[in-house]
Amino acid sequence: MTNAGSEFRTCPTTGLKVHLPAENLIKANAVAAVVFLLVGTVMALLVAFTRWPAVHLLSAEGYYRALTAHGLNMLIFWIIFFEIAVLYFASAILLNSRLAAPKVGWLSFLMMLVGSLMVDLMILQGKADVMMTSYVPMKADPLYYLGVILFAVGALIGVGVFFATLVVAKREKTYEGSLPLVVFGAVAAGIIAVVAIAHGAIIYIPTFLWSLGIIGPIDPAMYRVVWWGLGHTSQQINVTAQIAIWYLLATLTVGASPLNEKVCRSAFVLYILFINLASAHHLLVDPGVSPSWKIWNTSYAMYLAVLASMIHGFTVPASIEVAQRKKGYTKGLFEWLKKAPWGNPGFSALALSIAIFGFIGGITGVTFGTEQINIISHNTLRIPGHFHATVAAGTTLAFMGVTYYVLPLIFRRQVVVPSLAKLQPYFFGIGILLVSIGMTFAGSYGISRRHWDIAFTGAPFQLAIDPTALLMLSVMGIGAILAFTGALMYILITVFTVLIGKRPA
Amino acid sequence: MSISVPERIWWKPVDKSEKIWVGLALTWCIVMFIMMPLWHLKGGQNAPSETYRVTPAQFQKATQEFIDKYKVGEEKGTAIVAPPAGSDIYLNSMMWRWDPILKLEKGKTYRLHLSSMDLQHGFSLYPQNMNFQVLPGYDYVLTITPTTAGEFYVQCNEFCGIGHHMMVGKIIVS
C-alpha cells in the first residue's frame, strides 16, 4: 500500500514529511482563495465608497451587485478555499501522512472552482442581485443556486478527504497517541462544516428546484430558519479554524505550547456541541418563531459556546506569555508582551486577530443574542460591524498570518519585500477595526445595512440623519481605505512570492 | 507544542490561574443564561407579538377596509389614517412603499399588523431604531403604545430590490 516513498519530501525546516500530492492540493486551494480574495477586496472598496455618503460611488444597481459579490467572494469563496487548504495541511502534513485520496481532492477543488465561477458570473451579469442570503421569494437565476450547491458539495467532499486522511494516518501509524491540538481543532471545524453544509443542502436544493419552476413556493420563515443554520454555522467553521490557527501561530512565532491540553480540547468540544445556537440571533425579531423559541434559544446552552471562546481567549495569550517568560522576558507584568516579535507578520497578525476578534467581534456578537438588544440591532449596520470584526479581523487576519509560514514551508519561496509584509497586518487590522467601529456606531443610530442611499433619493420622505452617524460612516470609509491597502499588500506579496520569490537554500 | 502529539496522558489537573479564569467565565455565562428568560419575563422590553398565516390578498383586503374606514387625509399619494385607540391597525408593505400613513395617539395602545405583498421587508422605526422582520404570508401583530409625540418614519431595512432605498413610510403621533 505505501510504496509511495517517492511521493514524499522532508521539510528542511520542520523535519515534517510532506506528501507531494497533498502539497499540490494545498497550493491549488490557497491560490484559488487568494484570487477570490482579490475579487472580494475590489468589491469591498466599491461597497464602502458607496456607503460613505461623501463619496457615494456606485449606482443603486451597481451597489447591490457589488455587495452580493463582496459577501460571497469573501465569506464563502476566500475563506472556504483557504479552510480546505488548512484541513489538508492539518491532516496530511502535521500527521506525516499521505492524503487519503488526492484524486477526490482534485474533484472537490474542481467542483468548488466551477461552482464559485458560476456564482460570480451570474452575479456580475446581474442575474443574481439577491445578496448572500437570497431570501425567498426574491429569485435569482437557477444557475446561481446550482453554483452554490456545486461549491458546497465540493467543499463537503474536501472535508471528507480530510476525515479519510485522519483514518489513513491512524491506520498507517504515522503518529502515536492523540492528535496534536491544531489537528484536533481542525477536526472540530470539519464537524461543524458538515453540519453547516447539511443545512445548505436542505435549503438550496429546494430553492434551486423552485427557481426552475419544478416545485411551488418556499415558505420565507422556514427558509430563514434553515438558511441561518448554514449562514451562521459556516461562520463557526471560520471561528474554529481560526482558533486552531491561533494555536498554530503561537507555536510557530514564539514556540508556545498549550498550557493544558484538557482545557483547550474541551473548549473545542463545546464549540461542536453548542455553537450552532448562535444562528438564532438572526431570527429574534422574526414573525415565524414564537416568544418561547426566542427565550429558549437565547438562553439554554448558547453561553456554553461563549464559554469556549472565553477559554481560548485566555489560553492562547497565556501560552504566549509562558513561552516568552521562559525566554527570560520576566521583568514586570508586560515585558513578555513588549518583547514579543511585533515585526513578524505572523505574530502581529495573530495578536491583532485575538484582540479585535475578542474585544469587538465577540462582545458585539453576544449582545445580538439578547432578545431585547436584537430589536435595536437587527438589519442595522451593527450586524456587519460585528462580523467584520470576527470574520475579517479575526479569521482573515489569522489566515493572512499563517500564509507567511505557508509560503516558505509549502510553496518553498522566500517572502518578497519583507519590510512590506511587516506592515501588512497593521494596515489590514487597524483598517478593519475602524470599519467595524464605524459600522457599529452608525448602526446604533438606525443606519440600516444593505442600503444604497441614506439621502433617500426619490423616497416620499427623507430622514434627518444624525451627524454623528455621518461621522461614523466616514470612520468606516477611512478604515476601508486602510483595510483595502492592507489586503492589496497581502495579495501582491503572496502573488509575487509564489511567482518570483527566491527558493530557500 | 500544539503541532505535535501530546504526552500520552494529557488529561491533567488544571493550573490555578486557568481554573480562576474558567470559573469566572462560567459564572458570568450562568448569570447570562438565567438573565435571558428572567429579562423576558421581568424586563418589560420585549415586543409583545402574535403571528398568523395570511395570504397577500387577505391582508390587502384588510388594509383597504381599514383605510376606507378611518381615512382622514392624504400625503404624497398615500392615505393618512387615524384609527381609534385600542383598535387593530394595518401597515402593509410592498415594493417600494408602506401603506398607509398612521396617525396615532400618544399613550394609547394599538395592535399593529405587519405583512408584505411581495418580498421580505424590514420595519425599521426611525429615529427610534426599532427593527422587525416583515414576511409575506405572515401577519405579524405587535402590541404597541407610542410614548412620544412627533413624526416618525419607517424605513425598509431588508433588501427588496433596486428601489429599496425609496421605501419610506410615516407614523404621526399626537
PDB file of N, CA and C in Angstrom, chain A residues 61 64 129 135-137 176 178 180-182 219 224 247-248 251 257 260 262 285-287 295 298-300 303 310 314-315 371-372 375-376 378-379 444-446 448 450 452 456-457 460 463-464, chain B residues 1-6 8 10-14 18 21 25 29 32-33 36-37 39-40 46 51 53 75-76 118-120 126 129 131 133 136 138 140 153 155 157-159 162 164-166 168 170:
ATOM      1  N   GLU A  61     -28.000  49.931  -8.594  1.00  0.00           N
ATOM      2  CA  GLU A  61     -27.847  48.605  -9.170  1.00  0.00           C
ATOM      3  C   GLU A  61     -26.428  48.077  -8.951  1.00  0.00           C
ATOM      4  N   TYR A  64     -25.797  47.104  -5.158  1.00  0.00           N
ATOM      5  CA  TYR A  64     -26.346  45.831  -4.669  1.00  0.00           C
ATOM      6  C   TYR A  64     -25.632  44.645  -5.320  1.00  0.00           C
ATOM      7  N   ASP A 129     -29.005  39.511  -8.236  1.00  0.00           N
ATOM      8  CA  ASP A 129     -28.883  40.628  -7.285  1.00  0.00           C
ATOM      9  C   ASP A 129     -29.723  40.314  -6.059  1.00  0.00           C
ATOM     10  N   TYR A 135     -32.869  35.718   0.280  1.00  0.00           N
ATOM     11  CA  TYR A 135     -34.146  35.427   0.952  1.00  0.00           C
ATOM     12  C   TYR A 135     -35.280  35.248  -0.056  1.00  0.00           C
ATOM     13  N   VAL A 136     -35.965  34.103   0.009  1.00  0.00           N
ATOM     14  CA  VAL A 136     -37.130  33.925  -0.851  1.00  0.00           C
ATOM     15  C   VAL A 136     -38.241  34.846  -0.355  1.00  0.00           C
ATOM     16  N   PRO A 137     -39.167  35.267  -1.189  1.00  0.00           N
ATOM     17  CA  PRO A 137     -39.353  34.890  -2.599  1.00  0.00           C
ATOM     18  C   PRO A 137     -38.522  35.700  -3.599  1.00  0.00           C
ATOM     19  N   GLU A 176       1.705   8.427  16.947  1.00  0.00           N
ATOM     20  CA  GLU A 176       1.305   7.579  18.076  1.00  0.00           C
ATOM     21  C   GLU A 176       0.577   8.432  19.098  1.00  0.00           C
ATOM     22  N   SER A 178      -2.517  10.712  20.858  1.00  0.00           N
ATOM     23  CA  SER A 178      -3.617  11.618  20.499  1.00  0.00           C
ATOM     24  C   SER A 178      -3.199  12.555  19.371  1.00  0.00           C
ATOM     25  N   PRO A 180      -2.399  16.023  17.552  1.00  0.00           N
ATOM     26  CA  PRO A 180      -1.940  17.336  18.029  1.00  0.00           C
ATOM     27  C   PRO A 180      -3.119  18.294  18.156  1.00  0.00           C
ATOM     28  N   LEU A 181      -2.972  19.292  19.018  1.00  0.00           N
ATOM     29  CA  LEU A 181      -4.081  20.207  19.298  1.00  0.00           C
ATOM     30  C   LEU A 181      -4.607  20.910  18.035  1.00  0.00           C
ATOM     31  N   VAL A 182      -3.691  21.336  17.171  1.00  0.00           N
ATOM     32  CA  VAL A 182      -4.120  22.054  15.965  1.00  0.00           C
ATOM     33  C   VAL A 182      -4.997  21.138  15.091  1.00  0.00           C
ATOM     34  N   ASP A 219     -41.557  28.545   1.834  1.00  0.00           N
ATOM     35  CA  ASP A 219     -42.017  29.397   2.941  1.00  0.00           C
ATOM     36  C   ASP A 219     -40.865  30.295   3.409  1.00  0.00           C
ATOM     37  N   ARG A 224     -35.639  31.148   6.290  1.00  0.00           N
ATOM     38  CA  ARG A 224     -34.725  31.886   7.168  1.00  0.00           C
ATOM     39  C   ARG A 224     -34.160  30.992   8.261  1.00  0.00           C
ATOM     40  N   TYR A 247      -3.498  28.702  17.728  1.00  0.00           N
ATOM     41  CA  TYR A 247      -2.580  27.798  18.430  1.00  0.00           C
ATOM     42  C   TYR A 247      -1.361  27.510  17.555  1.00  0.00           C
ATOM     43  N   LEU A 248      -1.603  27.314  16.253  1.00  0.00           N
ATOM     44  CA  LEU A 248      -0.511  27.032  15.323  1.00  0.00           C
ATOM     45  C   LEU A 248       0.464  28.200  15.279  1.00  0.00           C
ATOM     46  N   THR A 251       2.624  28.686  18.327  1.00  0.00           N
ATOM     47  CA  THR A 251       3.754  27.761  18.318  1.00  0.00           C
ATOM     48  C   THR A 251       4.826  28.221  17.333  1.00  0.00           C
ATOM     49  N   SER A 257       3.495  26.438  23.845  1.00  0.00           N
ATOM     50  CA  SER A 257       2.808  25.152  23.984  1.00  0.00           C
ATOM     51  C   SER A 257       1.500  25.391  24.709  1.00  0.00           C
ATOM     52  N   ASN A 260      -2.736  23.697  28.976  1.00  0.00           N
ATOM     53  CA  ASN A 260      -3.364  22.466  29.441  1.00  0.00           C
ATOM     54  C   ASN A 260      -4.214  21.918  28.301  1.00  0.00           C
ATOM     55  N   LYS A 262      -6.207  19.510  28.171  1.00  0.00           N
ATOM     56  CA  LYS A 262      -7.571  19.166  28.562  1.00  0.00           C
ATOM     57  C   LYS A 262      -8.506  20.369  28.372  1.00  0.00           C
ATOM     58  N   VAL A 285     -36.316  38.850  15.825  1.00  0.00           N
ATOM     59  CA  VAL A 285     -37.444  39.752  15.587  1.00  0.00           C
ATOM     60  C   VAL A 285     -38.284  39.240  14.417  1.00  0.00           C
ATOM     61  N   ASP A 286     -38.216  37.961  14.175  1.00  0.00           N
ATOM     62  CA  ASP A 286     -38.978  37.340  13.092  1.00  0.00           C
ATOM     63  C   ASP A 286     -40.393  36.982  13.535  1.00  0.00           C
ATOM     64  N   PRO A 287     -41.363  37.048  12.607  1.00  0.00           N
ATOM     65  CA  PRO A 287     -42.699  36.576  12.959  1.00  0.00           C
ATOM     66  C   PRO A 287     -42.786  35.053  13.006  1.00  0.00           C
ATOM     67  N   ILE A 295     -36.842  32.722  23.765  1.00  0.00           N
ATOM     68  CA  ILE A 295     -36.259  32.616  25.115  1.00  0.00           C
ATOM     69  C   ILE A 295     -35.339  31.399  25.169  1.00  0.00           C
ATOM     70  N   THR A 298     -32.062  31.940  23.219  1.00  0.00           N
ATOM     71  CA  THR A 298     -31.101  32.940  23.678  1.00  0.00           C
ATOM     72  C   THR A 298     -30.472  32.503  24.994  1.00  0.00           C
ATOM     73  N   SER A 299     -31.093  31.569  25.665  1.00  0.00           N
ATOM     74  CA  SER A 299     -30.563  31.161  26.960  1.00  0.00           C
ATOM     75  C   SER A 299     -29.940  29.783  26.823  1.00  0.00           C
ATOM     76  N   TYR A 300     -30.541  28.786  27.290  1.00  0.00           N
ATOM     77  CA  TYR A 300     -30.207  27.366  27.219  1.00  0.00           C
ATOM     78  C   TYR A 300     -28.705  27.229  27.124  1.00  0.00           C
ATOM     79  N   TYR A 303     -24.575  30.059  25.971  1.00  0.00           N
ATOM     80  CA  TYR A 303     -23.432  30.627  26.687  1.00  0.00           C
ATOM     81  C   TYR A 303     -22.322  29.620  26.906  1.00  0.00           C
ATOM     82  N   MET A 310     -14.273  32.297  25.524  1.00  0.00           N
ATOM     83  CA  MET A 310     -13.601  32.918  26.682  1.00  0.00           C
ATOM     84  C   MET A 310     -12.363  32.104  27.059  1.00  0.00           C
ATOM     85  N   PHE A 314      -8.252  33.173  26.626  1.00  0.00           N
ATOM     86  CA  PHE A 314      -7.293  33.170  27.743  1.00  0.00           C
ATOM     87  C   PHE A 314      -6.100  32.289  27.419  1.00  0.00           C
ATOM     88  N   THR A 315      -6.358  31.068  26.946  1.00  0.00           N
ATOM     89  CA  THR A 315      -5.260  30.104  26.851  1.00  0.00           C
ATOM     90  C   THR A 315      -4.252  30.474  25.770  1.00  0.00           C
ATOM     91  N   GLU A 371     -32.492  39.037  23.300  1.00  0.00           N
ATOM     92  CA  GLU A 371     -33.742  39.298  22.590  1.00  0.00           C
ATOM     93  C   GLU A 371     -34.052  40.791  22.467  1.00  0.00           C
ATOM     94  N   GLN A 372     -33.846  41.532  23.556  1.00  0.00           N
ATOM     95  CA  GLN A 372     -34.255  42.934  23.550  1.00  0.00           C
ATOM     96  C   GLN A 372     -33.278  43.797  22.751  1.00  0.00           C
ATOM     97  N   ILE A 375     -33.695  43.937  18.964  1.00  0.00           N
ATOM     98  CA  ILE A 375     -34.668  44.854  18.350  1.00  0.00           C
ATOM     99  C   ILE A 375     -33.964  46.110  17.835  1.00  0.00           C
ATOM    100  N   ILE A 376     -32.923  46.564  18.526  1.00  0.00           N
ATOM    101  CA  ILE A 376     -32.239  47.790  18.088  1.00  0.00           C
ATOM    102  C   ILE A 376     -31.011  47.499  17.228  1.00  0.00           C
ATOM    103  N   HIS A 378     -31.084  44.568  14.765  1.00  0.00           N
ATOM    104  CA  HIS A 378     -31.441  43.746  13.608  1.00  0.00           C
ATOM    105  C   HIS A 378     -31.405  44.539  12.304  1.00  0.00           C
ATOM    106  N   ASN A 379     -30.649  44.011  11.337  1.00  0.00           N
ATOM    107  CA  ASN A 379     -30.544  44.599   9.997  1.00  0.00           C
ATOM    108  C   ASN A 379     -30.006  46.021   9.979  1.00  0.00           C
ATOM    109  N   SER A 444     -26.059  51.893  15.387  1.00  0.00           N
ATOM    110  CA  SER A 444     -26.766  52.257  16.614  1.00  0.00           C
ATOM    111  C   SER A 444     -27.644  53.480  16.407  1.00  0.00           C
ATOM    112  N   TYR A 445     -27.308  54.272  15.377  1.00  0.00           N
ATOM    113  CA  TYR A 445     -28.153  55.431  15.058  1.00  0.00           C
ATOM    114  C   TYR A 445     -29.233  55.071  14.035  1.00  0.00           C
ATOM    115  N   GLY A 446     -29.414  53.791  13.794  1.00  0.00           N
ATOM    116  CA  GLY A 446     -30.503  53.368  12.921  1.00  0.00           C
ATOM    117  C   GLY A 446     -30.149  53.331  11.444  1.00  0.00           C
ATOM    118  N   SER A 448     -29.324  51.520   8.299  1.00  0.00           N
ATOM    119  CA  SER A 448     -29.526  50.109   8.033  1.00  0.00           C
ATOM    120  C   SER A 448     -28.441  49.571   7.115  1.00  0.00           C
ATOM    121  N   ARG A 450     -27.123  47.046   3.944  1.00  0.00           N
ATOM    122  CA  ARG A 450     -27.632  46.747   2.594  1.00  0.00           C
ATOM    123  C   ARG A 450     -28.560  47.837   2.086  1.00  0.00           C
ATOM    124  N   TRP A 452     -28.613  51.488  -0.184  1.00  0.00           N
ATOM    125  CA  TRP A 452     -27.777  52.230  -1.115  1.00  0.00           C
ATOM    126  C   TRP A 452     -27.641  53.704  -0.744  1.00  0.00           C
ATOM    127  N   PHE A 456     -31.936  58.972   0.715  1.00  0.00           N
ATOM    128  CA  PHE A 456     -33.277  58.509   0.342  1.00  0.00           C
ATOM    129  C   PHE A 456     -33.800  59.226  -0.905  1.00  0.00           C
ATOM    130  N   THR A 457     -32.945  59.332  -1.920  1.00  0.00           N
ATOM    131  CA  THR A 457     -33.330  59.982  -3.175  1.00  0.00           C
ATOM    132  C   THR A 457     -34.570  59.304  -3.781  1.00  0.00           C
ATOM    133  N   PRO A 460     -40.650  59.220  -0.658  1.00  0.00           N
ATOM    134  CA  PRO A 460     -41.645  60.252  -0.321  1.00  0.00           C
ATOM    135  C   PRO A 460     -41.208  61.093   0.891  1.00  0.00           C
ATOM    136  N   LEU A 463     -35.283  61.076   5.792  1.00  0.00           N
ATOM    137  CA  LEU A 463     -34.996  61.014   7.221  1.00  0.00           C
ATOM    138  C   LEU A 463     -33.858  61.982   7.525  1.00  0.00           C
ATOM    139  N   ALA A 464     -33.966  62.672   8.656  1.00  0.00           N
ATOM    140  CA  ALA A 464     -32.866  63.530   9.086  1.00  0.00           C
ATOM    141  C   ALA A 464     -31.840  62.639   9.776  1.00  0.00           C
TER     142      ALA A 464
ATOM    143  N   MET B   1       3.956  21.227  22.305  1.00  0.00           N
ATOM    144  CA  MET B   1       3.643  22.145  21.192  1.00  0.00           C
ATOM    145  C   MET B   1       2.306  21.748  20.555  1.00  0.00           C
ATOM    146  N   SER B   2       1.631  22.747  20.057  1.00  0.00           N
ATOM    147  CA  SER B   2       0.286  22.477  19.557  1.00  0.00           C
ATOM    148  C   SER B   2       0.298  21.730  18.228  1.00  0.00           C
ATOM    149  N   ILE B   3       1.499  21.617  17.583  1.00  0.00           N
ATOM    150  CA  ILE B   3       1.523  20.887  16.311  1.00  0.00           C
ATOM    151  C   ILE B   3       2.116  19.492  16.474  1.00  0.00           C
ATOM    152  N   SER B   4       2.461  19.112  17.705  1.00  0.00           N
ATOM    153  CA  SER B   4       2.988  17.760  17.883  1.00  0.00           C
ATOM    154  C   SER B   4       2.061  16.962  18.789  1.00  0.00           C
ATOM    155  N   VAL B   5       2.217  15.664  18.741  1.00  0.00           N
ATOM    156  CA  VAL B   5       1.380  14.778  19.545  1.00  0.00           C
ATOM    157  C   VAL B   5       1.642  15.057  21.027  1.00  0.00           C
ATOM    158  N   PRO B   6       0.582  15.217  21.826  1.00  0.00           N
ATOM    159  CA  PRO B   6       0.806  15.498  23.255  1.00  0.00           C
ATOM    160  C   PRO B   6       1.314  14.252  23.986  1.00  0.00           C
ATOM    161  N   ARG B   8       1.396  11.090  26.428  1.00  0.00           N
ATOM    162  CA  ARG B   8       0.410  10.003  26.472  1.00  0.00           C
ATOM    163  C   ARG B   8      -0.812  10.382  27.326  1.00  0.00           C
ATOM    164  N   TRP B  10      -2.681  13.330  28.709  1.00  0.00           N
ATOM    165  CA  TRP B  10      -2.773  14.790  28.718  1.00  0.00           C
ATOM    166  C   TRP B  10      -3.961  15.281  29.534  1.00  0.00           C
ATOM    167  N   TRP B  11      -4.744  14.369  30.075  1.00  0.00           N
ATOM    168  CA  TRP B  11      -5.865  14.762  30.954  1.00  0.00           C
ATOM    169  C   TRP B  11      -5.299  15.053  32.335  1.00  0.00           C
ATOM    170  N   LYS B  12      -4.794  16.268  32.506  1.00  0.00           N
ATOM    171  CA  LYS B  12      -4.052  16.605  33.728  1.00  0.00           C
ATOM    172  C   LYS B  12      -4.793  17.665  34.526  1.00  0.00           C
ATOM    173  N   PRO B  13      -4.461  17.777  35.814  1.00  0.00           N
ATOM    174  CA  PRO B  13      -5.094  18.832  36.616  1.00  0.00           C
ATOM    175  C   PRO B  13      -4.810  20.214  36.023  1.00  0.00           C
ATOM    176  N   VAL B  14      -5.771  21.112  36.205  1.00  0.00           N
ATOM    177  CA  VAL B  14      -5.664  22.444  35.612  1.00  0.00           C
ATOM    178  C   VAL B  14      -4.960  23.376  36.586  1.00  0.00           C
ATOM    179  N   GLU B  18      -5.706  29.224  35.436  1.00  0.00           N
ATOM    180  CA  GLU B  18      -6.694  28.827  34.433  1.00  0.00           C
ATOM    181  C   GLU B  18      -8.031  28.495  35.093  1.00  0.00           C
ATOM    182  N   TRP B  21      -9.890  31.648  35.878  1.00  0.00           N
ATOM    183  CA  TRP B  21     -10.468  32.246  34.676  1.00  0.00           C
ATOM    184  C   TRP B  21     -11.710  31.480  34.215  1.00  0.00           C
ATOM    185  N   ALA B  25     -15.468  32.943  34.019  1.00  0.00           N
ATOM    186  CA  ALA B  25     -16.207  32.941  32.755  1.00  0.00           C
ATOM    187  C   ALA B  25     -17.482  32.123  32.885  1.00  0.00           C
ATOM    188  N   CYS B  29     -21.336  33.254  32.446  1.00  0.00           N
ATOM    189  CA  CYS B  29     -22.214  32.575  31.485  1.00  0.00           C
ATOM    190  C   CYS B  29     -23.515  32.119  32.159  1.00  0.00           C
ATOM    191  N   MET B  32     -25.786  35.068  32.618  1.00  0.00           N
ATOM    192  CA  MET B  32     -26.437  35.409  31.356  1.00  0.00           C
ATOM    193  C   MET B  32     -27.534  34.402  31.009  1.00  0.00           C
ATOM    194  N   PHE B  33     -27.222  33.152  31.248  1.00  0.00           N
ATOM    195  CA  PHE B  33     -28.154  32.055  30.989  1.00  0.00           C
ATOM    196  C   PHE B  33     -29.473  32.287  31.728  1.00  0.00           C
ATOM    197  N   MET B  36     -31.554  35.731  30.523  1.00  0.00           N
ATOM    198  CA  MET B  36     -32.331  35.748  29.272  1.00  0.00           C
ATOM    199  C   MET B  36     -33.823  35.506  29.519  1.00  0.00           C
ATOM    200  N   PRO B  37     -34.202  34.376  30.157  1.00  0.00           N
ATOM    201  CA  PRO B  37     -35.641  34.199  30.445  1.00  0.00           C
ATOM    202  C   PRO B  37     -36.149  35.204  31.465  1.00  0.00           C
ATOM    203  N   TRP B  39     -35.205  38.307  32.039  1.00  0.00           N
ATOM    204  CA  TRP B  39     -35.433  39.627  31.461  1.00  0.00           C
ATOM    205  C   TRP B  39     -36.620  39.608  30.518  1.00  0.00           C
ATOM    206  N   HIS B  40     -36.831  38.480  29.868  1.00  0.00           N
ATOM    207  CA  HIS B  40     -38.009  38.370  29.007  1.00  0.00           C
ATOM    208  C   HIS B  40     -39.277  38.547  29.843  1.00  0.00           C
ATOM    209  N   ASN B  46     -39.707  43.607  25.821  1.00  0.00           N
ATOM    210  CA  ASN B  46     -39.933  42.790  24.629  1.00  0.00           C
ATOM    211  C   ASN B  46     -40.949  43.459  23.725  1.00  0.00           C
ATOM    212  N   THR B  51     -48.428  35.850  15.797  1.00  0.00           N
ATOM    213  CA  THR B  51     -48.274  35.650  14.363  1.00  0.00           C
ATOM    214  C   THR B  51     -49.414  34.802  13.821  1.00  0.00           C
ATOM    215  N   ARG B  53     -51.091  33.169   9.927  1.00  0.00           N
ATOM    216  CA  ARG B  53     -50.933  32.992   8.486  1.00  0.00           C
ATOM    217  C   ARG B  53     -51.924  33.908   7.782  1.00  0.00           C
ATOM    218  N   GLU B  75     -51.232  62.289   1.969  1.00  0.00           N
ATOM    219  CA  GLU B  75     -49.953  62.987   1.810  1.00  0.00           C
ATOM    220  C   GLU B  75     -49.123  62.235   0.786  1.00  0.00           C
ATOM    221  N   LYS B  76     -48.682  62.957  -0.238  1.00  0.00           N
ATOM    222  CA  LYS B  76     -47.862  62.374  -1.306  1.00  0.00           C
ATOM    223  C   LYS B  76     -48.459  61.081  -1.846  1.00  0.00           C
ATOM    224  N   ASP B 118     -45.220  41.159  -1.365  1.00  0.00           N
ATOM    225  CA  ASP B 118     -44.317  40.530  -2.335  1.00  0.00           C
ATOM    226  C   ASP B 118     -43.105  39.898  -1.652  1.00  0.00           C
ATOM    227  N   LEU B 119     -42.029  40.669  -1.478  1.00  0.00           N
ATOM    228  CA  LEU B 119     -40.793  40.118  -0.936  1.00  0.00           C
ATOM    229  C   LEU B 119     -40.721  40.315   0.579  1.00  0.00           C
ATOM    230  N   GLN B 120     -39.627  39.903   1.171  1.00  0.00           N
ATOM    231  CA  GLN B 120     -39.398  40.197   2.577  1.00  0.00           C
ATOM    232  C   GLN B 120     -39.038  41.684   2.710  1.00  0.00           C
ATOM    233  N   TYR B 126     -37.715  54.976  12.601  1.00  0.00           N
ATOM    234  CA  TYR B 126     -36.675  55.986  12.714  1.00  0.00           C
ATOM    235  C   TYR B 126     -37.240  57.248  13.343  1.00  0.00           C
ATOM    236  N   ASN B 129     -35.063  53.623  16.074  1.00  0.00           N
ATOM    237  CA  ASN B 129     -34.278  52.447  15.761  1.00  0.00           C
ATOM    238  C   ASN B 129     -34.837  51.190  16.430  1.00  0.00           C
ATOM    239  N   ASN B 131     -36.482  47.517  15.133  1.00  0.00           N
ATOM    240  CA  ASN B 131     -36.490  46.783  13.863  1.00  0.00           C
ATOM    241  C   ASN B 131     -37.218  45.454  13.967  1.00  0.00           C
ATOM    242  N   GLN B 133     -38.773  42.105  11.369  1.00  0.00           N
ATOM    243  CA  GLN B 133     -38.785  41.479  10.053  1.00  0.00           C
ATOM    244  C   GLN B 133     -40.221  41.338   9.564  1.00  0.00           C
ATOM    245  N   PRO B 136     -43.868  37.981   3.699  1.00  0.00           N
ATOM    246  CA  PRO B 136     -45.127  37.691   3.002  1.00  0.00           C
ATOM    247  C   PRO B 136     -45.713  36.387   3.547  1.00  0.00           C
ATOM    248  N   TYR B 138     -47.259  36.044   6.356  1.00  0.00           N
ATOM    249  CA  TYR B 138     -47.363  36.078   7.824  1.00  0.00           C
ATOM    250  C   TYR B 138     -47.931  37.418   8.270  1.00  0.00           C
ATOM    251  N   TYR B 140     -47.893  39.659  11.224  1.00  0.00           N
ATOM    252  CA  TYR B 140     -47.086  39.834  12.440  1.00  0.00           C
ATOM    253  C   TYR B 140     -47.768  40.925  13.253  1.00  0.00           C
ATOM    254  N   TYR B 153     -40.586  57.870  11.083  1.00  0.00           N
ATOM    255  CA  TYR B 153     -40.510  57.288   9.735  1.00  0.00           C
ATOM    256  C   TYR B 153     -40.227  55.794   9.815  1.00  0.00           C
ATOM    257  N   GLN B 155     -38.371  53.070   7.687  1.00  0.00           N
ATOM    258  CA  GLN B 155     -37.557  52.754   6.513  1.00  0.00           C
ATOM    259  C   GLN B 155     -37.509  51.236   6.371  1.00  0.00           C
ATOM    260  N   ASN B 157     -35.619  47.990   5.948  1.00  0.00           N
ATOM    261  CA  ASN B 157     -34.223  47.609   6.135  1.00  0.00           C
ATOM    262  C   ASN B 157     -33.943  46.149   5.771  1.00  0.00           C
ATOM    263  N   GLU B 158     -34.808  45.594   4.922  1.00  0.00           N
ATOM    264  CA  GLU B 158     -34.450  44.316   4.301  1.00  0.00           C
ATOM    265  C   GLU B 158     -34.371  44.548   2.803  1.00  0.00           C
ATOM    266  N   PHE B 159     -33.245  44.197   2.203  1.00  0.00           N
ATOM    267  CA  PHE B 159     -33.057  44.456   0.778  1.00  0.00           C
ATOM    268  C   PHE B 159     -34.213  43.882  -0.035  1.00  0.00           C
ATOM    269  N   ILE B 162     -34.147  47.111  -6.405  1.00  0.00           N
ATOM    270  CA  ILE B 162     -33.468  48.340  -6.806  1.00  0.00           C
ATOM    271  C   ILE B 162     -34.029  49.588  -6.123  1.00  0.00           C
ATOM    272  N   HIS B 164     -35.288  49.793  -3.098  1.00  0.00           N
ATOM    273  CA  HIS B 164     -35.260  49.573  -1.643  1.00  0.00           C
ATOM    274  C   HIS B 164     -35.111  50.879  -0.841  1.00  0.00           C
ATOM    275  N   HIS B 165     -34.208  51.759  -1.305  1.00  0.00           N
ATOM    276  CA  HIS B 165     -33.926  52.973  -0.523  1.00  0.00           C
ATOM    277  C   HIS B 165     -35.071  53.974  -0.551  1.00  0.00           C
ATOM    278  N   MET B 166     -36.013  53.785  -1.487  1.00  0.00           N
ATOM    279  CA  MET B 166     -37.129  54.744  -1.570  1.00  0.00           C
ATOM    280  C   MET B 166     -38.294  54.346  -0.673  1.00  0.00           C
ATOM    281  N   VAL B 168     -39.941  54.396   2.209  1.00  0.00           N
ATOM    282  CA  VAL B 168     -40.012  55.075   3.498  1.00  0.00           C
ATOM    283  C   VAL B 168     -41.478  55.401   3.799  1.00  0.00           C
ATOM    284  N   LYS B 170     -44.513  56.588   7.075  1.00  0.00           N
ATOM    285  CA  LYS B 170     -44.580  57.610   8.120  1.00  0.00           C
ATOM    286  C   LYS B 170     -45.611  57.227   9.182  1.00  0.00           C
TER     287      LYS B 170
END
